[in-house]
Short mmCIF file of C-alpha atoms in Angstrom, two decimals:
data_model
loop_
_atom_site.label_atom_id
_atom_site.label_comp_id
_atom_site.label_asym_id
_atom_site.label_seq_id
_atom_site.Cartn_x
_atom_site.Cartn_y
_atom_site.Cartn_z
CA UNK P 1 276.10 -20.86 69.71
CA UNK P 2 276.89 -21.61 66.02
CA UNK P 3 274.42 -23.57 63.87
CA UNK P 4 275.72 -25.29 60.66
CA UNK P 5 273.19 -25.92 57.83
CA UNK P 6 273.69 -28.37 54.95
CA UNK P 7 272.59 -27.99 51.33
CA UNK P 8 273.47 -25.32 50.88
CA UNK P 9 276.25 -25.32 53.41
CA UNK P 10 276.13 -22.30 55.61
CA UNK P 11 276.43 -21.34 59.28
CA UNK P 12 274.26 -19.22 61.51
CA UNK P 13 274.88 -17.78 65.06
CA UNK P 14 271.98 -18.37 67.41
CA UNK P 15 271.27 -17.32 71.05
CA UNK P 16 269.51 -19.78 73.40
CA UNK P 17 268.05 -18.34 76.62
CA UNK P 18 267.51 -20.94 79.41
CA UNK P 19 264.66 -19.90 81.65
CA UNK P 20 265.14 -20.57 85.38
CA UNK P 21 262.69 -22.88 87.11
CA UNK P 22 262.29 -22.78 90.90
CA UNK P 23 263.74 -26.21 91.50
CA UNK P 24 266.08 -25.35 94.41
CA UNK P 25 265.17 -24.58 98.00
CA UNK P 26 267.09 -22.08 100.14
CA UNK P 27 269.85 -23.81 102.10
CA UNK P 28 271.84 -22.63 105.14
CA UNK P 29 275.50 -23.61 105.38
CA UNK P 30 275.11 -24.78 108.96
CA UNK P 31 272.49 -26.83 110.69
CA UNK P 32 272.66 -24.60 113.77
CA UNK P 33 273.37 -20.92 114.30
CA UNK P 34 274.91 -20.33 117.74
CA UNK P 35 274.75 -16.92 119.40
CA UNK P 36 275.98 -15.77 122.81
CA UNK P 37 274.19 -12.69 124.13
CA UNK P 38 274.71 -11.07 127.53
CA UNK P 39 271.66 -10.61 129.70
CA UNK P 40 272.78 -6.99 130.05
CA UNK P 41 272.29 -6.37 126.30
CA UNK P 42 270.03 -3.39 125.68
CA UNK P 43 266.66 -3.57 124.03
CA UNK P 44 267.10 -2.90 120.32
CA UNK P 45 270.48 -4.63 120.07
CA UNK P 46 270.99 -6.27 116.65
CA UNK P 47 272.71 -9.52 115.72
CA UNK P 48 273.49 -10.30 112.07
CA UNK P 49 272.43 -13.79 111.00
CA UNK P 50 273.92 -16.06 108.36
CA UNK P 51 272.29 -15.79 104.95
CA UNK P 52 270.67 -18.71 103.18
CA UNK P 53 271.88 -19.72 99.67
CA UNK P 54 269.49 -20.50 96.81
CA UNK P 55 270.91 -21.84 93.54
CA UNK P 56 268.03 -20.31 91.63
CA UNK P 57 268.16 -16.75 90.39
CA UNK P 58 265.95 -13.74 90.22
CA UNK P 59 262.69 -13.97 91.98
CA UNK P 60 263.32 -17.67 92.55
CA UNK P 61 266.19 -16.78 94.92
CA UNK P 62 265.76 -15.93 98.61
CA UNK P 63 263.29 -13.10 99.04
CA UNK P 64 262.43 -13.06 102.75
CA UNK P 65 263.19 -14.42 106.21
CA UNK P 66 260.96 -15.03 109.23
CA UNK P 67 260.97 -16.40 112.75
CA UNK P 68 258.09 -17.58 114.87
CA UNK P 69 256.68 -15.11 117.37
CA UNK P 70 258.58 -15.29 120.66
CA UNK P 71 259.06 -13.35 123.88
CA UNK P 72 262.45 -11.75 123.23
CA UNK P 73 263.31 -11.32 119.54
CA UNK P 74 261.99 -9.90 116.30
CA UNK P 75 263.52 -10.10 112.84
CA UNK P 76 264.66 -7.20 110.68
CA UNK P 77 264.92 -8.06 106.96
CA UNK P 78 266.79 -5.76 104.55
CA UNK P 79 268.27 -5.82 101.04
CA UNK P 80 271.86 -5.29 100.07
CA UNK P 81 273.11 -3.64 96.90
CA UNK P 82 272.47 -6.11 94.12
CA UNK P 83 269.23 -7.32 95.64
CA UNK P 84 270.56 -9.88 98.13
CA UNK P 85 268.35 -10.16 101.18
CA UNK P 86 269.80 -10.43 104.68
CA UNK P 87 268.35 -10.42 108.20
CA UNK P 88 269.22 -9.36 111.73
CA UNK P 89 267.91 -10.66 115.03
CA UNK P 90 266.62 -7.72 117.10
CA UNK P 91 266.33 -7.87 120.89
CA UNK P 92 262.79 -6.73 121.67
CA UNK P 93 262.71 -7.62 125.41
CA UNK P 94 265.69 -7.78 127.78
CA UNK P 95 267.05 -11.20 128.64
CA UNK P 96 267.30 -12.58 132.19
CA UNK P 97 269.69 -15.49 132.58
CA UNK P 98 268.33 -16.30 136.04
CA UNK P 99 264.92 -16.94 134.47
CA UNK P 100 265.95 -18.32 131.08
CA UNK P 101 269.47 -19.50 130.32
CA UNK P 102 268.94 -20.20 126.61
CA UNK P 103 266.51 -19.36 123.81
CA UNK P 104 265.77 -21.57 120.81
CA UNK P 105 264.37 -20.17 117.55
CA UNK P 106 263.75 -21.40 113.99
CA UNK P 107 264.80 -19.09 111.13
CA UNK P 108 262.98 -19.67 107.84
CA UNK P 109 264.23 -18.44 104.45
CA UNK P 110 261.65 -18.27 101.64
CA UNK P 111 262.28 -17.76 97.91
CA UNK P 112 259.98 -16.00 95.42
CA UNK P 113 259.11 -18.96 93.24
CA UNK P 114 255.67 -20.27 92.45
CA UNK P 115 255.06 -22.22 94.52
CA UNK P 116 257.66 -20.80 96.95
CA UNK P 117 260.31 -23.02 98.47
CA UNK P 118 261.77 -22.60 101.95
CA UNK P 119 264.64 -23.72 104.13
CA UNK P 120 265.11 -23.55 107.88
CA UNK P 121 267.89 -23.42 110.42
CA UNK P 122 267.81 -23.58 114.22
CA UNK P 123 269.10 -20.63 116.23
CA UNK P 124 270.46 -21.36 119.71
CA UNK P 125 270.96 -18.29 121.88
CA UNK P 126 273.04 -18.78 125.04
CA UNK P 127 272.29 -16.06 127.60
CA UNK P 128 275.51 -14.93 129.24
CA UNK P 129 275.42 -13.95 132.89
CA UNK P 130 275.85 -10.37 134.09
CA UNK P 131 276.39 -9.59 137.75
CA UNK P 132 272.90 -8.17 138.22
CA UNK P 133 271.95 -9.99 141.42
CA UNK P 134 273.23 -9.31 144.93
CA UNK P 135 273.47 -12.20 147.41
CA UNK P 136 270.25 -12.92 149.31
CA UNK P 137 270.36 -14.30 152.87
CA UNK P 138 268.01 -17.13 153.79
CA UNK P 139 266.65 -14.85 156.52
CA UNK P 140 267.34 -11.21 157.44
CA UNK P 141 267.76 -11.94 161.16
CA UNK P 142 269.18 -15.09 162.72
CA UNK P 143 268.28 -15.55 166.39
CA UNK P 144 270.15 -18.10 168.50
CA UNK P 145 270.81 -18.70 172.19
CA UNK P 146 273.65 -20.44 173.98
CA UNK P 147 274.67 -21.01 177.62
CA UNK P 148 277.37 -18.80 179.03
CA UNK P 149 279.47 -21.88 179.85
CA UNK P 150 279.56 -23.07 176.22
CA UNK P 151 283.00 -24.48 175.37
CA UNK P 152 285.31 -22.80 172.90
CA UNK P 153 284.88 -23.85 169.26
CA UNK P 154 281.13 -24.33 169.75
CA UNK P 155 279.18 -23.61 166.57
CA UNK P 156 276.94 -20.63 167.25
CA UNK P 157 275.06 -20.36 163.94
CA UNK P 158 275.52 -20.75 160.21
CA UNK P 159 274.39 -17.98 157.90
CA UNK P 160 273.61 -18.71 154.28
CA UNK P 161 273.19 -16.45 151.25
CA UNK P 162 272.58 -17.43 147.64
CA UNK P 163 273.30 -15.48 144.47
CA UNK P 164 271.25 -16.16 141.35
CA UNK P 165 274.15 -15.19 139.10
CA UNK P 166 276.45 -17.74 137.49
CA UNK P 167 280.12 -18.56 137.97
CA UNK P 168 282.25 -15.99 139.77
CA UNK P 169 279.27 -13.62 139.79
CA UNK P 170 277.43 -16.07 142.03
CA UNK P 171 280.26 -17.00 144.39
CA UNK P 172 279.47 -15.71 147.89
CA UNK P 173 281.87 -14.97 150.75
CA UNK P 174 281.08 -13.82 154.29
CA UNK P 175 282.60 -11.37 156.75
CA UNK P 176 281.62 -9.40 159.84
CA UNK P 177 280.64 -5.80 159.22
CA UNK P 178 280.94 -3.01 161.79
CA UNK P 179 281.47 -5.19 164.86
CA UNK P 180 283.47 -4.29 167.95
CA UNK P 181 286.87 -5.61 168.92
CA UNK P 182 285.19 -7.47 171.79
CA UNK P 183 282.88 -9.23 169.33
CA UNK P 184 285.80 -10.11 167.06
CA UNK P 185 287.59 -11.61 170.04
CA UNK P 186 284.53 -13.67 170.96
CA UNK P 187 283.29 -15.01 167.61
CA UNK P 188 284.84 -16.01 164.30
CA UNK P 189 283.17 -16.32 160.89
CA UNK P 190 284.23 -18.76 158.19
CA UNK P 191 284.29 -16.72 154.95
CA UNK P 192 283.30 -19.70 152.81
CA UNK P 193 280.78 -21.67 154.88
CA UNK P 194 279.22 -18.82 156.87
CA UNK P 195 279.72 -20.75 160.11
CA UNK P 196 280.06 -18.64 163.26
CA UNK P 197 282.18 -20.23 166.00
CA UNK P 198 282.79 -19.26 169.63
CA UNK P 199 286.46 -18.35 170.17
CA UNK P 200 286.21 -16.42 173.46
CA UNK P 201 284.58 -17.00 176.82
CA UNK P 202 281.06 -15.82 177.58
CA UNK P 203 279.81 -14.29 180.79
CA UNK P 204 276.11 -13.61 181.18
CA UNK P 205 276.88 -11.22 184.02
CA UNK P 206 278.98 -9.11 181.63
CA UNK P 207 277.00 -9.37 178.39
CA UNK P 208 273.56 -10.87 177.91
CA UNK P 209 273.18 -10.32 174.15
CA UNK P 210 275.44 -9.98 171.12
CA UNK P 211 274.26 -8.50 167.84
CA UNK P 212 276.53 -9.21 164.88
CA UNK P 213 276.12 -7.84 161.37
CA UNK P 214 277.25 -10.21 158.63
CA UNK P 215 278.04 -9.10 155.09
CA UNK P 216 277.74 -11.40 152.07
CA UNK P 217 279.72 -10.37 148.97
CA UNK P 218 279.59 -11.95 145.51
CA UNK P 219 282.53 -12.34 143.15
CA UNK P 220 282.23 -8.88 141.64
CA UNK P 221 281.42 -6.95 144.79
CA UNK P 222 277.64 -6.78 145.20
CA UNK P 223 276.78 -7.07 148.91
CA UNK P 224 273.87 -7.71 151.27
CA UNK P 225 273.58 -7.85 155.05
CA UNK P 226 271.99 -9.95 157.77
CA UNK P 227 271.95 -9.67 161.55
CA UNK P 228 272.79 -12.46 163.99
CA UNK P 229 271.32 -11.96 167.47
CA UNK P 230 272.93 -14.21 170.10
CA UNK P 231 271.17 -14.46 173.46
CA UNK P 232 273.42 -15.65 176.28
CA UNK P 233 271.73 -17.97 178.76
CA UNK P 234 272.61 -17.71 182.42
CA UNK P 235 274.01 -20.73 184.23
CA UNK P 236 274.43 -20.97 187.98
CA UNK P 237 278.12 -20.17 188.10
CA UNK P 238 278.14 -17.61 190.91
CA UNK P 239 277.76 -18.52 194.57
CA UNK P 240 275.99 -16.02 196.84
CA UNK P 241 278.18 -13.43 198.54
CA UNK P 242 277.38 -12.46 202.17
CA UNK P 243 278.25 -8.93 203.24
CA UNK P 244 278.00 -7.54 206.76
CA UNK P 245 276.50 -4.15 206.14
CA UNK P 246 276.13 -3.16 209.82
CA UNK P 247 277.00 -4.96 213.06
CA UNK P 248 276.23 -3.53 216.50
CA UNK P 249 278.86 -5.20 218.63
CA UNK P 250 279.11 -5.39 221.58
CA UNK P 251 275.41 -5.74 222.30
CA UNK P 252 274.21 -4.86 225.82
CA UNK P 253 272.95 -7.99 227.54
CA UNK P 254 269.70 -6.29 228.59
CA UNK P 255 268.42 -5.47 225.05
CA UNK P 256 264.75 -6.41 224.54
CA UNK P 257 263.62 -9.26 222.31
CA UNK P 258 263.68 -8.65 218.53
CA UNK P 259 266.40 -6.02 218.84
CA UNK P 260 268.27 -5.52 215.57
CA UNK P 261 271.95 -6.22 216.15
CA UNK P 262 273.12 -6.28 212.53
CA UNK P 263 272.19 -5.84 208.84
CA UNK P 264 273.24 -8.50 206.38
CA UNK P 265 273.36 -8.02 202.58
CA UNK P 266 273.39 -11.05 200.25
CA UNK P 267 274.29 -10.76 196.57
CA UNK P 268 274.21 -13.28 193.72
CA UNK P 269 275.25 -12.14 190.23
CA UNK P 270 273.23 -14.85 188.50
CA UNK P 271 269.76 -14.22 187.08
CA UNK P 272 266.27 -15.56 187.72
CA UNK P 273 266.23 -18.63 189.99
CA UNK P 274 270.00 -18.82 189.88
CA UNK P 275 270.07 -15.51 191.66
CA UNK P 276 267.30 -16.19 194.18
CA UNK P 277 268.92 -16.67 197.61
CA UNK P 278 267.71 -18.02 200.96
CA UNK P 279 269.64 -17.35 204.17
CA UNK P 280 269.77 -19.31 207.37
CA UNK P 281 271.63 -19.39 210.68
CA UNK P 282 273.03 -22.34 212.56
CA UNK P 283 270.83 -23.55 215.37
CA UNK P 284 271.31 -22.91 219.10
CA UNK P 285 271.94 -19.18 218.90
CA UNK P 286 269.53 -16.55 220.24
CA UNK P 287 269.30 -14.77 216.89
CA UNK P 288 267.40 -15.03 213.64
CA UNK P 289 267.40 -13.39 210.19
CA UNK P 290 264.37 -11.34 209.22
CA UNK P 291 264.01 -10.41 205.51
CA UNK P 292 264.00 -6.67 204.98
CA UNK P 293 264.19 -4.87 201.65
CA UNK P 294 265.53 -6.73 198.63
CA UNK P 295 268.65 -8.77 199.42
CA UNK P 296 268.85 -7.37 202.96
CA UNK P 297 268.24 -9.17 206.25
CA UNK P 298 268.04 -7.92 209.81
CA UNK P 299 269.82 -9.96 212.46
CA UNK P 300 267.60 -9.77 215.55
CA UNK P 301 267.58 -11.33 218.99
CA UNK P 302 265.15 -14.14 219.74
CA UNK P 303 265.73 -14.48 223.49
CA UNK P 304 267.34 -12.66 226.36
CA UNK P 305 271.11 -12.36 226.44
CA UNK P 306 273.16 -13.02 229.58
CA UNK P 307 276.80 -12.09 229.40
CA UNK P 308 277.49 -14.08 232.54
CA UNK P 309 276.40 -17.21 230.66
CA UNK P 310 277.66 -16.45 227.12
CA UNK P 311 279.84 -13.45 226.45
CA UNK P 312 280.56 -14.02 222.75
CA UNK P 313 278.77 -15.59 219.80
CA UNK P 314 280.21 -16.85 216.54
CA UNK P 315 277.21 -16.77 214.24
CA UNK P 316 277.46 -18.68 210.95
CA UNK P 317 275.21 -17.42 208.15
CA UNK P 318 274.61 -19.70 205.15
CA UNK P 319 273.22 -18.36 201.85
CA UNK P 320 271.94 -20.84 199.21
CA UNK P 321 270.61 -19.98 195.76
CA UNK P 322 267.90 -21.79 193.79
CA UNK P 323 270.08 -22.87 190.91
CA UNK P 324 270.40 -26.44 189.72
CA UNK P 325 272.53 -27.58 191.35
CA UNK P 326 272.31 -24.91 194.05
CA UNK P 327 275.41 -23.00 195.13
CA UNK P 328 275.94 -21.81 198.68
CA UNK P 329 278.39 -19.89 200.80
CA UNK P 330 278.81 -19.26 204.52
CA UNK P 331 280.15 -16.46 206.64
CA UNK P 332 280.81 -16.37 210.38
CA UNK P 333 280.42 -13.12 212.25
CA UNK P 334 281.60 -12.46 215.80
CA UNK P 335 279.21 -10.74 218.20
CA UNK P 336 280.15 -9.76 221.75
CA UNK P 337 277.72 -9.26 224.62
CA UNK P 338 278.36 -6.20 226.81
CA UNK P 339 277.92 -6.38 230.56
CA UNK P 340 275.34 -4.32 232.37
CA UNK P 341 274.99 -4.03 236.09
CA UNK P 342 272.24 -6.61 236.50
CA UNK P 343 273.65 -8.56 239.43
#
């Protein structure tokens, strides 16, 4: 600056130094710093933060930064050439989006004035999903039962798996895994709902249990497995079958009482009570059925035979099971009486 003096008139050059006073606080350009960090980010990863501006100079400018203690991040503060101070957010503990989808912090900038002034800005960290979770079934084994006469399109079971990941990473689809062609022709699986539907006929007498392995796959290929055990319940859909195992015909008319003249075998493919069978003969014949070993009956005489009175018998055997309702069948066998010289 130039100073002009009067009397005598002369001029002088002077220098005026203005001393800074700490009358400005640090200010951030934005009210909110937004960061997006993947949950797969490694411990020690660094994220540069926006610097605060302080209109003051020297020690009255920004000298340090800090954040409150938290579970995941620390702050690294450094100086650039020229003395400007900057900071980086450092990941100290790995993130887990399934446990915490966002983290909120407050960054504080402090100058070196006396007393010091400070400014703050909020930091909002959005945790981005990584496909780090496989689908999880609601149960490892699903056990169901259904009658063998169930109609087609009956719903057998619905499996369900959830994936803690987000978006496409958490989308689950279903399919059978390592099942036979017979199973694929008997059951279908909806890939989206997990619903298993009957598409083929069942027959308890052919197959009493099905064991299906179901695979759940998320959008990026992580898989898990569950087993569906289907027990087929028997219904009384088979009538007894009567087989003539042995028949001694003709029978001499002089055979003694209780002589075995035939062996009858009765079979019923159903199970439990549905397969329990009782046999009977029509009345007014001189024969009866005597239970022998399992499913076998002996046909024996109950009175004397006389060919001169009756030379042939048509014997009707009826077999009835214990199902509800019971099923029965009948068979007529022909037995001849042989003459002996008794007259």
